[in-house]
Each structure stands twice: as C-alpha cells, then as structure tokens.
Amino acid sequence: MHGWKRLASVACVLGLLAGCDALREQAPGRLVVRDAQVVSTADGAQLALAIDLQLNGPMSDALEHGIPITLRVDLRVDLRGDAGASVWTDRRHVELRYFPLSRRYQLRDGASGTVRSFAASGYLIDALAALRLPLPGEFAHLPVGTHLRVAIGLDHAALPGALRLPAILEPAWRLKAPEFEWTVAAG
C-alpha cells in the first residue's frame, strides 16, 4: 500500500510540472504608465494618469465573465522643504468590470465611488489613457522640486477566492507597471 501512495505522489508532482509548463506559455498582460501628474482644479487636486493596458487571455476571460479586475494605484510624494522632509501617500483601487446582462463595462474609482460606463471593452481600456483620480486637498499645491512616484498593478486580494492562488502563481496573471517617477517643475 505504501508503494501506491508514493506512486500517486509522483504522478501528482509530474502532473503539476506538466501544468506548470503549460502555464509558462501564457504571457502576462501589459500595463504601462505613459504619463502621470498632479493637477489642481476648481474641485481640488487630481492624479492625471495615462495608462496603457492590454489584458491577456485569462484576465480578459475573467472580465468577460463578470469578474472584476482591480488595479491598485499607489502614489508617493516626497516633500523636501524648509521644515524638513515628509512623505505623503495615497492608495486607490480602480475596478474594471463587465455586466453580462446589461452588456456594459464599468470603470470605478473605489475611493470616490465615481463610476463611468461603456458599451465596449475598447472604450473601457481607452478611458485608462485619460484617467483622473481625485486626491486629498494637501496635494493641490505641491512645491517645485517635489518628487512623486506612482506604482500600478493588479490587486490580487480583490479577486474572488478561487482565483487568488492562480493569480499569485501563474505568470499569466502578472500585471504590474514599471514605477513611474517625476518631479514637479516650475510652470
């Protein structure tokens, strides 16, 4: 009996390795921040982002079946002034979602609750190229020389439980933009 258990274990490991080879073939999606800036408006400060997003097969399939794809947006502001240095941070969640019954796509800012609706997935992806997220008031007037960084990636914790482990392990679910940095210039 002990031999059968060992044989079953070896078979499971071989099956997992074969599955891993198939998973390696699935390329991750693409996420790039082309531009970012903090702008002051009459309503306060906003983070203006130009994001290029291309979802791969598994993420696109999940979205088309009504599973939200949530992007985590982390903004870090390094202030250096007469009073010393300080750091401000802001974290946002931007949810991309499809509702099969109404055949509508939605883009939702988790912090402000702002929702935009689209008739096609292409419009949803295009909306990320001109995304504006409201920021707290202290971000409205950043002094010249302030250094900012924004990091954007798939929020694995926002996925349904059954997808979290595959999203962590499978390369097809890796979606993270290179960190985008800039400095506030006189203007």
Tab-separated table of C-alpha atoms in Angstrom:
chain	number	residue	atom	x	y	z
A	1	MET	CA	0.000	0.000	0.000
A	2	HIS	CA	2.866	2.355	0.799
A	3	GLY	CA	4.186	1.946	-2.767
A	4	TRP	CA	0.863	3.113	-4.222
A	5	LYS	CA	0.959	6.295	-2.159
A	6	ARG	CA	4.458	7.059	-3.362
A	7	LEU	CA	3.431	6.356	-6.973
A	8	ALA	CA	0.380	8.592	-6.585
A	9	SER	CA	2.583	11.371	-5.157
A	10	VAL	CA	4.993	11.110	-8.071
A	11	ALA	CA	2.081	11.189	-10.517
A	12	CYS	CA	0.706	14.331	-8.846
A	13	VAL	CA	4.082	16.066	-8.975
A	14	LEU	CA	4.506	15.150	-12.650
A	15	GLY	CA	1.013	16.434	-13.363
A	16	LEU	CA	1.786	19.713	-11.610
A	17	LEU	CA	5.040	20.103	-13.525
A	18	ALA	CA	3.271	19.433	-16.813
A	19	GLY	CA	0.666	22.017	-15.841
A	20	CYS	CA	3.406	24.494	-14.970
A	21	ASP	CA	4.901	24.110	-18.455
A	22	ALA	CA	1.518	24.925	-19.969
A	23	LEU	CA	1.189	27.947	-17.674
A	24	ARG	CA	4.592	29.301	-18.708
A	25	GLU	CA	3.336	29.533	-22.282
A	26	GLN	CA	0.639	32.045	-21.295
A	27	ALA	CA	2.180	35.513	-21.424
A	28	PRO	CA	1.202	38.136	-18.862
A	29	GLY	CA	-0.811	41.182	-19.818
A	30	ARG	CA	0.812	44.545	-20.368
A	31	LEU	CA	0.477	47.593	-18.110
A	32	VAL	CA	2.452	50.802	-18.662
A	33	VAL	CA	2.122	54.291	-17.195
A	34	ARG	CA	2.914	56.639	-20.095
A	35	ASP	CA	2.451	59.828	-18.078
A	36	ALA	CA	1.378	60.976	-14.627
A	37	GLN	CA	0.948	64.340	-12.988
A	38	VAL	CA	-0.879	66.005	-10.141
A	39	VAL	CA	-3.134	68.785	-11.419
A	40	SER	CA	-5.048	71.419	-9.489
A	41	THR	CA	-8.666	72.003	-10.470
A	42	ALA	CA	-11.525	74.020	-9.050
A	43	ASP	CA	-12.589	70.865	-7.173
A	44	GLY	CA	-9.108	70.224	-5.710
A	45	ALA	CA	-6.172	68.066	-6.738
A	46	GLN	CA	-6.349	65.166	-9.159
A	47	LEU	CA	-3.908	62.493	-10.212
A	48	ALA	CA	-3.953	62.502	-14.017
A	49	LEU	CA	-2.749	59.205	-15.450
A	50	ALA	CA	-2.151	57.968	-18.984
A	51	ILE	CA	-2.212	54.174	-18.703
A	52	ASP	CA	-1.780	51.599	-21.456
A	53	LEU	CA	-3.424	48.301	-20.530
A	54	GLN	CA	-3.597	45.100	-22.505
A	55	LEU	CA	-5.283	42.179	-20.783
A	56	ASN	CA	-4.178	38.674	-21.757
A	57	GLY	CA	-6.414	35.629	-22.212
A	58	PRO	CA	-7.181	34.614	-18.599
A	59	MET	CA	-7.717	38.187	-17.365
A	60	SER	CA	-9.797	39.103	-20.396
A	61	ASP	CA	-11.869	35.915	-19.955
A	62	ALA	CA	-12.396	36.688	-16.267
A	63	LEU	CA	-13.553	40.221	-17.098
A	64	GLU	CA	-15.915	38.959	-19.821
A	65	HIS	CA	-17.483	36.566	-17.282
A	66	GLY	CA	-18.230	39.372	-14.828
A	67	ILE	CA	-15.188	39.029	-12.554
A	68	PRO	CA	-13.826	42.483	-11.701
A	69	ILE	CA	-10.188	43.261	-12.471
A	70	THR	CA	-8.952	45.693	-9.823
A	71	LEU	CA	-5.851	47.820	-10.242
A	72	ARG	CA	-4.097	49.167	-7.148
A	73	VAL	CA	-2.666	52.665	-7.644
A	74	ASP	CA	-0.046	53.744	-5.088
A	75	LEU	CA	1.122	57.368	-5.119
A	76	ARG	CA	4.101	58.504	-3.048
A	77	VAL	CA	5.026	62.170	-2.664
A	78	ASP	CA	8.426	63.126	-1.189
A	79	LEU	CA	8.378	66.730	0.025
A	80	ARG	CA	11.581	68.483	0.882
A	81	GLY	CA	11.303	71.982	2.230
A	82	ASP	CA	12.434	74.428	4.877
A	83	ALA	CA	10.622	72.437	7.554
A	84	GLY	CA	12.428	69.215	6.558
A	85	ALA	CA	11.323	66.221	4.562
A	86	SER	CA	7.968	64.490	4.720
A	87	VAL	CA	6.229	61.748	2.780
A	88	TRP	CA	2.597	61.618	1.734
A	89	THR	CA	0.993	58.518	0.282
A	90	ASP	CA	-2.318	57.753	-1.325
A	91	ARG	CA	-3.667	54.347	-2.372
A	92	ARG	CA	-6.528	53.894	-4.789
A	93	HIS	CA	-8.326	50.938	-6.285
A	94	VAL	CA	-9.649	51.238	-9.815
A	95	GLU	CA	-12.081	48.490	-10.760
A	96	LEU	CA	-12.728	47.318	-14.318
A	97	ARG	CA	-15.922	45.325	-14.598
A	98	TYR	CA	-18.325	43.848	-17.138
A	99	PHE	CA	-22.000	43.225	-16.517
A	100	PRO	CA	-23.103	40.482	-18.964
A	101	LEU	CA	-26.859	41.063	-18.550
A	102	SER	CA	-26.711	44.759	-19.433
A	103	ARG	CA	-23.667	44.299	-21.697
A	104	ARG	CA	-21.974	47.305	-20.106
A	105	TYR	CA	-18.413	47.809	-18.930
A	106	GLN	CA	-17.655	49.950	-15.888
A	107	LEU	CA	-14.662	51.825	-14.581
A	108	ARG	CA	-14.999	52.619	-10.866
A	109	ASP	CA	-12.742	54.610	-8.542
A	110	GLY	CA	-13.025	52.806	-5.210
A	111	ALA	CA	-12.212	55.885	-3.098
A	112	SER	CA	-14.556	58.450	-4.641
A	113	GLY	CA	-17.168	55.969	-5.875
A	114	THR	CA	-17.124	57.609	-9.316
A	115	VAL	CA	-18.425	55.200	-11.968
A	116	ARG	CA	-18.134	55.527	-15.729
A	117	SER	CA	-19.991	53.148	-18.038
A	118	PHE	CA	-19.036	51.994	-21.554
A	119	ALA	CA	-20.669	49.989	-24.334
A	120	ALA	CA	-17.479	48.175	-25.406
A	121	SER	CA	-14.313	46.896	-23.750
A	122	GLY	CA	-12.202	49.045	-26.080
A	123	TYR	CA	-13.798	52.195	-24.653
A	124	LEU	CA	-13.095	50.971	-21.138
A	125	ILE	CA	-9.407	50.423	-21.943
A	126	ASP	CA	-9.251	53.795	-23.764
A	127	ALA	CA	-10.632	55.536	-20.655
A	128	LEU	CA	-7.495	54.485	-18.768
A	129	ALA	CA	-5.437	56.615	-21.165
A	130	ALA	CA	-7.011	59.728	-19.621
A	131	LEU	CA	-7.800	58.620	-16.062
A	132	ARG	CA	-8.256	61.256	-13.363
A	133	LEU	CA	-8.465	60.349	-9.701
A	134	PRO	CA	-9.344	62.926	-7.012
A	135	LEU	CA	-6.709	63.453	-4.318
A	136	PRO	CA	-6.860	64.911	-0.801
A	137	GLY	CA	-6.547	68.708	-0.525
A	138	GLU	CA	-2.917	68.721	0.631
A	139	PHE	CA	-1.886	67.522	-2.839
A	140	ALA	CA	-3.314	70.668	-4.515
A	141	HIS	CA	-0.241	72.899	-4.305
A	142	LEU	CA	2.937	70.862	-4.402
A	143	PRO	CA	6.117	72.960	-4.364
A	144	VAL	CA	8.570	72.884	-7.262
A	145	GLY	CA	11.090	70.082	-6.826
A	146	THR	CA	8.650	67.682	-5.154
A	147	HIS	CA	9.426	64.120	-6.195
A	148	LEU	CA	6.490	61.786	-6.967
A	149	ARG	CA	6.199	58.084	-7.766
A	150	VAL	CA	3.240	56.056	-8.888
A	151	ALA	CA	3.069	52.252	-8.934
A	152	ILE	CA	0.159	50.389	-10.523
A	153	GLY	CA	-0.556	46.677	-10.544
A	154	LEU	CA	-3.232	44.012	-10.329
A	155	ASP	CA	-4.699	43.766	-6.825
A	156	HIS	CA	-4.698	40.008	-6.221
A	157	ALA	CA	-6.577	40.397	-2.937
A	158	ALA	CA	-9.596	41.856	-4.769
A	159	LEU	CA	-10.050	38.722	-6.882
A	160	PRO	CA	-12.546	36.043	-5.843
A	161	GLY	CA	-11.029	33.418	-3.547
A	162	ALA	CA	-10.796	30.716	-6.224
A	163	LEU	CA	-8.637	32.958	-8.442
A	164	ARG	CA	-6.242	34.335	-5.815
A	165	LEU	CA	-3.805	31.414	-5.743
A	166	PRO	CA	-3.623	31.058	-9.554
A	167	ALA	CA	-3.189	34.845	-9.790
A	168	ILE	CA	-0.201	34.687	-7.462
A	169	LEU	CA	1.414	31.617	-9.054
A	170	GLU	CA	0.637	31.838	-12.765
A	171	PRO	CA	2.676	34.174	-14.997
A	172	ALA	CA	-0.488	34.856	-16.995
A	173	TRP	CA	-1.855	36.815	-14.011
A	174	ARG	CA	1.204	39.038	-13.513
A	175	LEU	CA	0.230	42.581	-14.262
A	176	LYS	CA	2.390	45.348	-12.868
A	177	ALA	CA	3.609	48.552	-14.474
A	178	PRO	CA	7.166	49.770	-14.002
A	179	GLU	CA	7.165	52.501	-11.366
A	180	PHE	CA	6.701	55.963	-12.919
A	181	GLU	CA	8.610	58.862	-11.309
A	182	TRP	CA	8.567	62.601	-11.915
A	183	THR	CA	9.435	65.909	-10.273
A	184	VAL	CA	7.181	68.955	-10.052
A	185	ALA	CA	8.648	71.623	-12.339
A	186	ALA	CA	8.002	75.370	-12.438
A	187	GLY	CA	5.180	76.120	-14.746
